[in-house]
Amino acid sequence: ATASILVLGGVLAIGRWLLEFAEVQYYDPESLADYSAVILQTGAGVATGIALILLWRNPPVRRGSLLLLVGGLAAIAQGLGNLFEDAFGLAWGEWGFLVGGVGMVFALVAAGALALSVKSPQRWSGAFLLVGASGGMLGLGLAIMGLAWLGFAVWIVRQVDQSSPAPMFSA
């Protein structure tokens, strides 16, 4: 399930980035493209959050795994804040977007760095978290984050395929 939701989050993030070329006005949506940008941004945040929470329940490495939960909750807050601010025009949604986005980035950077510090083949999961965090869910960063999540999903599936009868992750 984790890998599938990472794929969904990655595809939504890349789709949202591609809409940048249509010069969408997501902050005050009027057209179908504008609303599509809002929905894709919200979906990318929520899917990212759900995937991180699932990853927290069965982390690749224990060190810093609580940060995956924090990052997941923050990503969901970012996604929902975006929806409330841009789709419904509720000014307080900006705080959810801002605090959630910043919280997600800090949690992923910390979790990624801690994962990389462990002497284990699973430490490389930290690299995906760091690259995903560098995206920050804005502009080109959405494409970077989306590609990181797609790569992370492939890595998880490969880990499951190579693992013993009791896999570390759920694919």
Coordinates of N, CA, C and O in Angstrom, one line a residue:
A1 N 0.8 -1.2 0.0 CA 0.0 0.0 0.0 C 0.9 1.3 0.0 O 0.5 2.2 -0.7
T2 N 2.0 1.2 0.7 CA 2.8 2.4 0.8 C 3.4 2.8 -0.6 O 3.3 4.0 -0.9
A3 N 3.9 1.8 -1.3 CA 4.4 2.1 -2.6 C 3.3 2.7 -3.6 O 3.6 3.6 -4.3
S4 N 2.2 2.1 -3.5 CA 1.1 2.6 -4.4 C 0.7 4.0 -4.1 O 0.4 4.8 -5.0
I5 N 0.6 4.3 -2.8 CA 0.3 5.7 -2.4 C 1.4 6.7 -2.8 O 1.1 7.8 -3.1
L6 N 2.6 6.2 -2.6 CA 3.8 7.1 -3.1 C 3.7 7.3 -4.6 O 3.9 8.5 -5.0
V7 N 3.3 6.3 -5.3 CA 3.1 6.5 -6.8 C 2.0 7.6 -7.0 O 2.2 8.5 -7.8
L8 N 0.9 7.4 -6.4 CA -0.2 8.4 -6.5 C 0.3 9.8 -6.2 O 0.0 10.7 -6.9
G9 N 0.9 9.9 -5.0 CA 1.4 11.3 -4.6 C 2.4 11.8 -5.6 O 2.4 13.0 -6.0
G10 N 3.3 11.0 -6.2 CA 4.3 11.4 -7.2 C 3.6 11.8 -8.4 O 4.0 12.9 -9.0
V11 N 2.7 11.1 -8.9 CA 2.0 11.4 -10.2 C 1.2 12.7 -10.0 O 1.2 13.6 -10.9
L12 N 0.5 12.9 -8.9 CA -0.3 14.1 -8.6 C 0.7 15.3 -8.5 O 0.4 16.4 -9.1
A13 N 1.8 15.2 -7.9 CA 2.8 16.3 -7.8 C 3.3 16.7 -9.1 O 3.4 17.9 -9.5
I14 N 3.7 15.7 -9.9 CA 4.2 16.0 -11.3 C 3.1 16.6 -12.1 O 3.3 17.5 -12.9
G15 N 1.9 16.1 -12.0 CA 0.7 16.7 -12.8 C 0.5 18.1 -12.4 O 0.3 19.0 -13.2
R16 N 0.6 18.4 -11.1 CA 0.5 19.8 -10.6 C 1.6 20.7 -11.2 O 1.3 21.8 -11.6
W17 N 2.8 20.2 -11.2 CA 3.9 20.9 -11.8 C 3.7 21.2 -13.3 O 3.9 22.3 -13.7
L18 N 3.2 20.2 -14.0 CA 3.0 20.4 -15.4 C 1.9 21.5 -15.7 O 2.0 22.2 -16.7
L19 N 1.0 21.7 -14.8 CA 0.0 22.7 -15.0 C 0.6 24.1 -14.8 O 0.0 25.1 -15.2
E20 N 1.8 24.2 -14.3 CA 2.5 25.5 -14.2 C 2.7 26.1 -15.6 O 2.6 27.3 -15.8
F21 N 2.8 25.2 -16.6 CA 3.0 25.7 -18.0 C 1.8 26.3 -18.6 O 1.8 27.0 -19.5
A22 N 0.6 26.0 -18.0 CA -0.6 26.6 -18.4 C -0.9 27.9 -17.7 O -1.9 28.5 -17.9
E23 N 0.1 28.3 -16.9 CA 0.0 29.6 -16.1 C -1.4 29.6 -15.4 O -2.1 30.6 -15.5
V24 N -1.6 28.6 -14.5 CA -2.8 28.6 -13.7 C -2.8 29.6 -12.7 O -1.8 30.1 -12.2
Q25 N -4.0 30.0 -12.3 CA -4.2 31.0 -11.3 C -4.9 30.3 -10.1 O -6.0 30.5 -9.7
Y26 N -4.1 29.4 -9.5 CA -4.6 28.5 -8.4 C -5.0 29.3 -7.2 O -5.9 28.8 -6.4
Y27 N -4.4 30.4 -6.9 CA -4.7 31.2 -5.7 C -6.1 31.9 -5.7 O -6.6 32.3 -4.7
D28 N -6.6 32.0 -6.9 CA -8.0 32.6 -7.1 C -8.6 31.9 -8.3 O -8.7 32.4 -9.4
P29 N -8.9 30.6 -8.2 CA -9.3 29.8 -9.3 C -10.6 30.2 -10.0 O -11.5 30.6 -9.3
E30 N -10.6 30.2 -11.3 CA -11.8 30.5 -12.1 C -12.0 29.4 -13.1 O -13.2 29.1 -13.4
S31 N -10.9 28.9 -13.7 CA -11.1 27.9 -14.8 C -10.9 26.5 -14.3 O -10.5 26.3 -13.2
L32 N -11.2 25.6 -15.2 CA -11.0 24.2 -14.9 C -9.6 23.9 -14.6 O -9.3 23.1 -13.7
A33 N -8.6 24.5 -15.3 CA -7.2 24.3 -15.1 C -6.8 24.8 -13.7 O -6.0 24.2 -13.0
D34 N -7.4 26.0 -13.3 CA -7.1 26.6 -12.0 C -7.5 25.6 -10.9 O -6.8 25.3 -10.0
Y35 N -8.8 25.1 -11.0 CA -9.3 24.2 -10.0 C -8.5 22.9 -10.0 O -8.3 22.2 -9.0
S36 N -8.1 22.4 -11.2 CA -7.4 21.2 -11.3 C -6.0 21.3 -10.6 O -5.6 20.4 -9.9
A37 N -5.4 22.5 -10.7 CA -4.2 22.7 -10.0 C -4.4 22.6 -8.4 O -3.6 22.0 -7.7
V38 N -5.5 23.2 -8.0 CA -5.8 23.1 -6.5 C -6.0 21.7 -6.1 O -5.4 21.2 -5.1
I39 N -6.8 20.9 -6.9 CA -7.0 19.5 -6.5 C -5.8 18.7 -6.6 O -5.5 17.9 -5.7
L40 N -5.0 18.9 -7.6 CA -3.7 18.1 -7.7 C -2.8 18.4 -6.6 O -2.1 17.5 -6.0
Q41 N -2.7 19.7 -6.2 CA -1.8 20.1 -5.1 C -2.3 19.5 -3.8 O -1.5 19.0 -3.0
T42 N -3.6 19.6 -3.6 CA -4.2 19.0 -2.4 C -4.0 17.5 -2.3 O -3.6 16.9 -1.3
G43 N -4.2 16.8 -3.5 CA -4.1 15.4 -3.5 C -2.6 15.0 -3.3 O -2.4 14.0 -2.6
A44 N -1.7 15.7 -3.9 CA -0.3 15.4 -3.7 C 0.1 15.5 -2.2 O 0.8 14.6 -1.7
G45 N -0.4 16.5 -1.5 CA -0.1 16.7 -0.1 C -0.7 15.5 0.8 O -0.1 14.9 1.6
V46 N -2.0 15.3 0.5 CA -2.7 14.2 1.3 C -2.1 12.8 1.0 O -1.8 12.1 1.9
A47 N -1.8 12.5 -0.3 CA -1.2 11.2 -0.6 C 0.2 11.1 0.0 O 0.5 10.0 0.6
T48 N 0.9 12.1 0.0 CA 2.3 12.1 0.6 C 2.1 11.8 2.1 O 2.8 11.0 2.6
G49 N 1.2 12.5 2.7 CA 1.0 12.4 4.1 C 0.6 10.9 4.5 O 1.1 10.3 5.4
I50 N -0.3 10.4 3.8 CA -0.8 9.0 4.0 C 0.4 8.0 3.8 O 0.6 7.1 4.7
A51 N 1.1 8.2 2.8 CA 2.3 7.3 2.5 C 3.3 7.4 3.6 O 3.8 6.4 4.1
L52 N 3.6 8.6 4.1 CA 4.5 8.7 5.2 C 4.0 8.1 6.5 O 4.8 7.5 7.3
I53 N 2.7 8.2 6.8 CA 2.2 7.6 8.0 C 2.3 6.1 7.8 O 2.6 5.4 8.8
L54 N 2.0 5.5 6.7 CA 2.1 4.1 6.5 C 3.6 3.7 6.6 O 3.9 2.6 7.2
L55 N 4.5 4.5 6.1 CA 5.9 4.2 6.2 C 6.3 4.2 7.7 O 7.1 3.4 8.1
W56 N 5.8 5.1 8.5 CA 6.1 5.2 9.9 C 5.7 3.9 10.6 O 6.3 3.5 11.5
R57 N 4.6 3.4 10.2 CA 4.1 2.1 10.9 C 5.0 1.0 10.7 O 5.0 0.0 11.5
N58 N 5.8 1.0 9.6 CA 6.7 -0.1 9.3 C 7.9 0.5 8.6 O 8.2 0.4 7.4
P59 N 8.7 1.3 9.4 CA 9.8 2.1 8.8 C 11.0 1.3 8.3 O 11.3 0.2 8.8
P60 N 11.7 1.8 7.3 CA 12.9 1.1 6.8 C 14.0 1.1 7.8 O 14.7 0.1 7.9
V61 N 14.1 2.1 8.7 CA 15.0 2.1 9.8 C 14.3 2.8 11.0 O 13.4 3.6 10.8
R62 N 14.6 2.3 12.2 CA 14.0 2.8 13.4 C 14.4 4.2 13.7 O 13.6 5.0 14.2
R63 N 15.6 4.6 13.5 CA 16.2 5.9 13.9 C 15.4 7.0 13.2 O 15.4 7.1 11.9
G64 N 14.7 7.8 13.9 CA 14.0 8.9 13.4 C 12.7 8.6 12.8 O 12.0 9.4 12.1
S65 N 12.2 7.4 13.0 CA 10.9 7.0 12.4 C 9.7 7.8 12.8 O 8.8 8.0 12.1
L66 N 9.7 8.3 14.1 CA 8.6 9.2 14.5 C 8.5 10.4 13.6 O 7.4 10.9 13.5
L67 N 9.6 10.8 13.1 CA 9.6 12.0 12.2 C 8.7 11.7 10.9 O 8.2 12.7 10.3
L68 N 8.6 10.5 10.5 CA 7.8 10.1 9.4 C 6.3 10.4 9.7 O 5.6 10.9 8.9
L69 N 5.9 10.1 10.9 CA 4.5 10.4 11.4 C 4.3 12.0 11.4 O 3.3 12.5 10.9
V70 N 5.3 12.7 11.9 CA 5.2 14.2 12.0 C 5.1 14.7 10.6 O 4.3 15.6 10.2
G71 N 6.0 14.2 9.7 CA 6.0 14.7 8.3 C 4.7 14.3 7.6 O 4.2 15.1 6.8
G72 N 4.2 13.2 7.9 CA 2.9 12.7 7.3 C 1.7 13.6 7.7 O 0.9 14.1 6.8
L73 N 1.6 13.9 9.0 CA 0.6 14.8 9.4 C 0.7 16.2 8.9 O -0.3 16.8 8.5
A74 N 2.0 16.6 8.8 CA 2.2 18.0 8.3 C 1.9 18.1 6.8 O 1.3 19.1 6.3
A75 N 2.2 17.0 6.0 CA 1.8 17.0 4.6 C 0.3 17.0 4.4 O -0.2 17.7 3.5
I76 N -0.4 16.3 5.2 CA -1.9 16.3 5.2 C -2.4 17.7 5.5 O -3.3 18.2 4.8
A77 N -1.8 18.4 6.5 CA -2.2 19.7 6.9 C -1.9 20.7 5.7 O -2.7 21.6 5.4
Q78 N -0.8 20.5 5.0 CA -0.4 21.3 3.9 C -1.5 21.1 2.8 O -1.9 22.1 2.2
G79 N -1.8 19.9 2.5 CA -2.7 19.6 1.4 C -4.1 20.2 1.7 O -4.7 20.8 0.8
L80 N -4.6 20.0 2.9 CA -5.9 20.5 3.3 C -5.9 22.0 3.4 O -6.9 22.6 3.0
G81 N -4.8 22.5 3.9 CA -4.7 24.0 4.0 C -4.8 24.6 2.6 O -5.5 25.6 2.4
N82 N -4.2 24.0 1.6 CA -4.2 24.4 0.2 C -5.7 24.4 -0.3 O -6.1 25.4 -0.9
L83 N -6.4 23.3 0.0 CA -7.8 23.2 -0.4 C -8.7 24.3 0.2 O -9.4 25.0 -0.5
F84 N -8.5 24.5 1.5 CA -9.4 25.5 2.2 C -9.0 26.9 1.7 O -9.9 27.8 1.5
E85 N -7.7 27.2 1.5 CA -7.3 28.5 1.1 C -7.7 28.8 -0.3 O -8.3 29.9 -0.6
D86 N -7.3 28.0 -1.2 CA -7.5 28.3 -2.7 C -8.8 27.9 -3.2 O -9.4 28.7 -4.0
A87 N -9.4 26.8 -2.9 CA -10.7 26.4 -3.5 C -11.8 27.1 -2.8 O -12.8 27.4 -3.4
F88 N -11.7 27.2 -1.5 CA -12.9 27.8 -0.7 C -12.6 29.3 -0.3 O -13.5 29.9 0.3
G89 N -11.5 29.8 -0.5 CA -11.2 31.2 -0.2 C -11.1 31.5 1.3 O -11.3 32.6 1.7
L90 N -10.8 30.5 2.1 CA -10.7 30.7 3.5 C -9.3 31.1 3.9 O -8.4 30.3 3.8
A91 N -9.1 32.3 4.3 CA -7.7 32.8 4.6 C -6.9 32.0 5.6 O -5.7 31.8 5.4
W92 N -7.6 31.4 6.6 CA -6.9 30.6 7.6 C -6.3 29.4 7.0 O -5.3 28.8 7.6
G93 N -6.7 28.9 5.8 CA -6.1 27.8 5.1 C -4.7 28.0 4.8 O -3.9 27.1 4.7
E94 N -4.3 29.3 4.6 CA -2.9 29.6 4.3 C -2.0 29.1 5.4 O -0.8 28.7 5.1
W95 N -2.4 29.2 6.6 CA -1.6 28.8 7.8 C -1.4 27.3 7.7 O -0.3 26.8 8.0
G96 N -2.4 26.5 7.4 CA -2.3 25.1 7.2 C -1.3 24.7 6.2 O -0.4 23.8 6.3
F97 N -1.4 25.4 5.0 CA -0.5 25.2 3.9 C 1.0 25.5 4.3 O 1.9 24.8 4.1
L98 N 1.2 26.7 4.9 CA 2.5 27.2 5.3 C 3.1 26.3 6.4 O 4.2 25.8 6.2
V99 N 2.4 26.2 7.5 CA 3.0 25.4 8.6 C 3.1 24.0 8.3 O 4.1 23.3 8.6
G100 N 2.1 23.4 7.6 CA 2.2 22.0 7.1 C 3.4 21.8 6.2 O 4.1 20.8 6.3
G101 N 3.5 22.7 5.2 CA 4.6 22.5 4.2 C 6.0 22.6 4.9 O 6.9 21.8 4.6
V102 N 6.2 23.6 5.8 CA 7.5 23.8 6.4 C 7.7 22.6 7.4 O 8.8 22.1 7.4
G103 N 6.7 22.2 8.1 CA 6.8 21.1 9.0 C 7.2 19.8 8.3 O 8.0 19.0 8.7
M104 N 6.6 19.6 7.1 CA 6.9 18.4 6.3 C 8.3 18.4 5.9 O 9.0 17.4 6.0
V105 N 8.8 19.5 5.4 CA 10.1 19.6 4.9 C 11.1 19.4 6.0 O 12.1 18.6 5.9
F106 N 11.0 20.0 7.2 CA 11.9 19.8 8.3 C 11.9 18.4 8.8 O 12.9 17.8 9.0
A107 N 10.7 17.8 8.9 CA 10.6 16.4 9.4 C 11.3 15.4 8.4 O 12.0 14.5 8.8
L108 N 11.1 15.7 7.1 CA 11.7 14.8 6.1 C 13.2 14.9 6.0 O 13.9 13.9 5.8
V109 N 13.7 16.1 6.2 CA 15.1 16.4 6.2 C 15.7 15.6 7.4 O 16.7 14.9 7.2
A110 N 15.1 15.8 8.5 CA 15.6 15.2 9.7 C 15.6 13.6 9.6 O 16.5 12.9 9.9
A111 N 14.4 13.1 9.2 CA 14.2 11.7 9.1 C 15.2 11.1 8.0 O 15.8 10.0 8.2
G112 N 15.4 11.8 6.9 CA 16.3 11.4 5.9 C 17.7 11.3 6.4 O 18.5 10.4 6.1
A113 N 18.1 12.4 7.1 CA 19.5 12.4 7.6 C 19.7 11.3 8.6 O 20.8 10.6 8.6
L114 N 18.8 11.1 9.5 CA 18.9 10.0 10.5 C 18.9 8.7 9.8 O 19.7 7.8 10.2
A115 N 18.1 8.5 8.8 CA 18.1 7.2 8.1 C 19.4 6.9 7.4 O 20.0 5.8 7.5
L116 N 20.0 7.9 6.8 CA 21.3 7.8 6.2 C 22.4 7.5 7.1 O 23.5 7.0 6.7
S117 N 22.3 7.8 8.4 CA 23.3 7.6 9.4 C 23.4 6.2 9.9 O 24.3 5.9 10.6
V118 N 22.4 5.4 9.5 CA 22.4 4.0 10.0 C 23.2 3.1 9.1 O 23.1 3.3 7.9
K119 N 23.9 2.2 9.6 CA 24.7 1.2 8.8 C 23.8 0.0 8.4 O 23.7 -1.0 9.2
S120 N 23.0 0.2 7.4 CA 22.1 -0.8 6.9 C 21.8 -0.5 5.4 O 21.8 0.7 5.0
P121 N 21.5 -1.5 4.6 CA 21.1 -1.3 3.2 C 19.9 -0.4 3.1 O 19.7 0.3 2.2
Q122 N 19.0 -0.4 4.2 CA 17.8 0.4 4.1 C 18.1 1.9 4.4 O 17.2 2.7 4.3
R123 N 19.3 2.2 4.7 CA 19.6 3.6 5.0 C 19.3 4.5 3.8 O 19.1 5.6 3.9
W124 N 19.4 3.8 2.6 CA 19.2 4.6 1.4 C 17.8 5.2 1.2 O 17.5 6.0 0.4
S125 N 16.9 4.7 2.0 CA 15.5 5.3 2.1 C 15.6 6.8 2.4 O 14.8 7.6 2.0
G126 N 16.7 7.1 3.2 CA 16.9 8.5 3.6 C 17.1 9.4 2.5 O 16.8 10.6 2.5
A127 N 17.8 8.9 1.4 CA 18.1 9.7 0.2 C 16.8 10.1 -0.4 O 16.6 11.3 -0.9
F128 N 15.8 9.2 -0.5 CA 14.5 9.5 -1.1 C 13.8 10.6 -0.3 O 13.2 11.5 -0.8
L129 N 13.9 10.5 1.0 CA 13.2 11.4 1.9 C 13.9 12.8 1.7 O 13.2 13.8 1.7
L130 N 15.2 12.9 1.6 CA 15.9 14.2 1.5 C 15.5 14.8 0.1 O 15.3 16.0 0.1
V131 N 15.5 14.0 -0.9 CA 15.2 14.6 -2.3 C 13.7 15.0 -2.3 O 13.4 16.1 -2.8
G132 N 12.8 14.2 -1.7 CA 11.4 14.6 -1.6 C 11.2 15.8 -0.8 O 10.4 16.7 -1.2
A133 N 12.0 16.0 0.2 CA 11.8 17.2 1.1 C 12.3 18.4 0.3 O 11.8 19.5 0.5
S134 N 13.3 18.3 -0.6 CA 13.9 19.4 -1.3 C 12.8 20.0 -2.2 O 12.9 21.2 -2.5
G135 N 11.8 19.3 -2.5 CA 10.8 19.8 -3.4 C 9.9 20.9 -2.7 O 9.6 21.9 -3.3
G136 N 9.6 20.6 -1.5 CA 8.8 21.6 -0.8 C 7.4 21.9 -1.3 O 6.8 22.8 -0.9
M137 N 6.9 21.2 -2.3 CA 5.6 21.3 -2.8 C 5.3 22.6 -3.5 O 4.2 23.1 -3.5
L138 N 6.3 23.3 -4.1 CA 6.1 24.5 -4.8 C 6.9 24.5 -6.1 O 8.0 24.0 -6.1
G139 N 6.3 25.0 -7.2 CA 7.0 25.1 -8.5 C 7.7 23.8 -9.0 O 7.2 22.7 -8.9
L140 N 8.9 24.0 -9.4 CA 9.7 22.8 -9.9 C 9.9 21.8 -8.8 O 10.1 20.6 -9.1
G141 N 9.9 22.3 -7.6 CA 10.0 21.3 -6.4 C 9.0 20.2 -6.5 O 9.2 19.1 -6.0
L142 N 7.8 20.5 -7.0 CA 6.8 19.5 -7.1 C 7.2 18.4 -8.0 O 7.0 17.2 -7.7
A143 N 7.9 18.7 -9.1 CA 8.4 17.7 -10.0 C 9.5 16.9 -9.3 O 9.5 15.6 -9.4
I144 N 10.4 17.5 -8.6 CA 11.5 16.9 -7.9 C 10.9 15.9 -6.9 O 11.3 14.7 -6.8
M145 N 9.9 16.4 -6.1 CA 9.3 15.6 -5.1 C 8.6 14.4 -5.7 O 8.7 13.3 -5.3
G146 N 7.8 14.7 -6.8 CA 7.1 13.6 -7.5 C 8.0 12.5 -8.0 O 7.8 11.3 -7.8
L147 N 9.2 12.9 -8.6 CA 10.1 11.9 -9.0 C 10.7 11.1 -7.9 O 11.0 9.9 -8.0
A148 N 11.0 11.8 -6.7 CA 11.5 11.2 -5.6 C 10.6 10.1 -5.1 O 10.9 9.0 -4.7
W149 N 9.3 10.4 -5.0 CA 8.3 9.5 -4.5 C 8.1 8.3 -5.5 O 8.0 7.2 -5.0
L150 N 8.2 8.5 -6.8 CA 8.2 7.4 -7.7 C 9.4 6.5 -7.6 O 9.3 5.3 -7.6
G151 N 10.6 7.1 -7.4 CA 11.8 6.3 -7.2 C 11.7 5.6 -5.8 O 12.1 4.4 -5.8
F152 N 11.2 6.2 -4.8 CA 11.0 5.6 -3.5 C 10.1 4.4 -3.6 O 10.3 3.3 -3.0
A153 N 9.0 4.5 -4.4 CA 8.0 3.4 -4.5 C 8.7 2.2 -5.2 O 8.6 1.1 -4.8
V154 N 9.5 2.5 -6.2 CA 10.2 1.4 -6.9 C 11.2 0.7 -5.9 O 11.3 -0.5 -5.9
W155 N 11.9 1.5 -5.1 CA 12.9 1.0 -4.2 C 12.2 0.1 -3.1 O 12.7 -0.9 -2.8
I156 N 11.0 0.6 -2.7 CA 10.3 -0.2 -1.7 C 9.9 -1.6 -2.3 O 10.0 -2.6 -1.7
V157 N 9.3 -1.5 -3.5 CA 8.9 -2.8 -4.2 C 10.1 -3.7 -4.3 O 10.0 -4.9 -4.1
R158 N 11.2 -3.2 -4.7 CA 12.5 -4.0 -4.8 C 12.9 -4.6 -3.5 O 13.3 -5.7 -3.4
Q159 N 12.7 -3.8 -2.4 CA 13.1 -4.3 -1.1 C 12.2 -5.4 -0.7 O 12.6 -6.4 -0.1
V160 N 10.9 -5.3 -1.0 CA 9.9 -6.3 -0.6 C 10.2 -7.6 -1.4 O 10.2 -8.7 -0.9
D161 N 10.6 -7.5 -2.7 CA 10.9 -8.6 -3.6 C 12.1 -9.4 -3.1 O 12.2 -10.6 -3.2
Q162 N 13.1 -8.6 -2.5 CA 14.3 -9.2 -2.0 C 14.3 -9.7 -0.6 O 15.2 -10.3 -0.1
S163 N 13.2 -9.4 0.1 CA 13.2 -9.7 1.6 C 12.7 -11.1 1.9 O 12.3 -11.9 1.0
S164 N 12.8 -11.4 3.1 CA 12.4 -12.7 3.6 C 10.9 -12.8 3.6 O 10.2 -11.9 3.3
P165 N 10.3 -13.9 4.1 CA 8.8 -14.1 4.1 C 8.1 -13.0 4.9 O 7.0 -12.8 4.7
A166 N 8.8 -12.3 5.8 CA 8.2 -11.3 6.6 C 8.8 -9.9 6.1 O 9.8 -9.5 6.6
P167 N 8.2 -9.3 5.0 CA 8.8 -8.1 4.4 C 8.8 -6.9 5.4 O 8.0 -6.8 6.3
M168 N 9.7 -6.1 5.1 CA 9.9 -4.9 5.9 C 8.8 -3.8 5.6 O 8.4 -3.1 6.4
F169 N 8.4 -3.8 4.4 CA 7.4 -2.8 3.9 C 6.2 -3.5 3.4 O 6.3 -4.7 3.0
S170 N 5.2 -2.7 3.2 CA 4.0 -3.3 2.4 C 4.1 -2.6 1.1 O 4.1 -1.4 1.0
A171 N 4.1 -3.4 0.0 CA 4.2 -2.8 -1.3 C 2.8 -2.5 -1.7 O 2.5 -1.7 -2.6

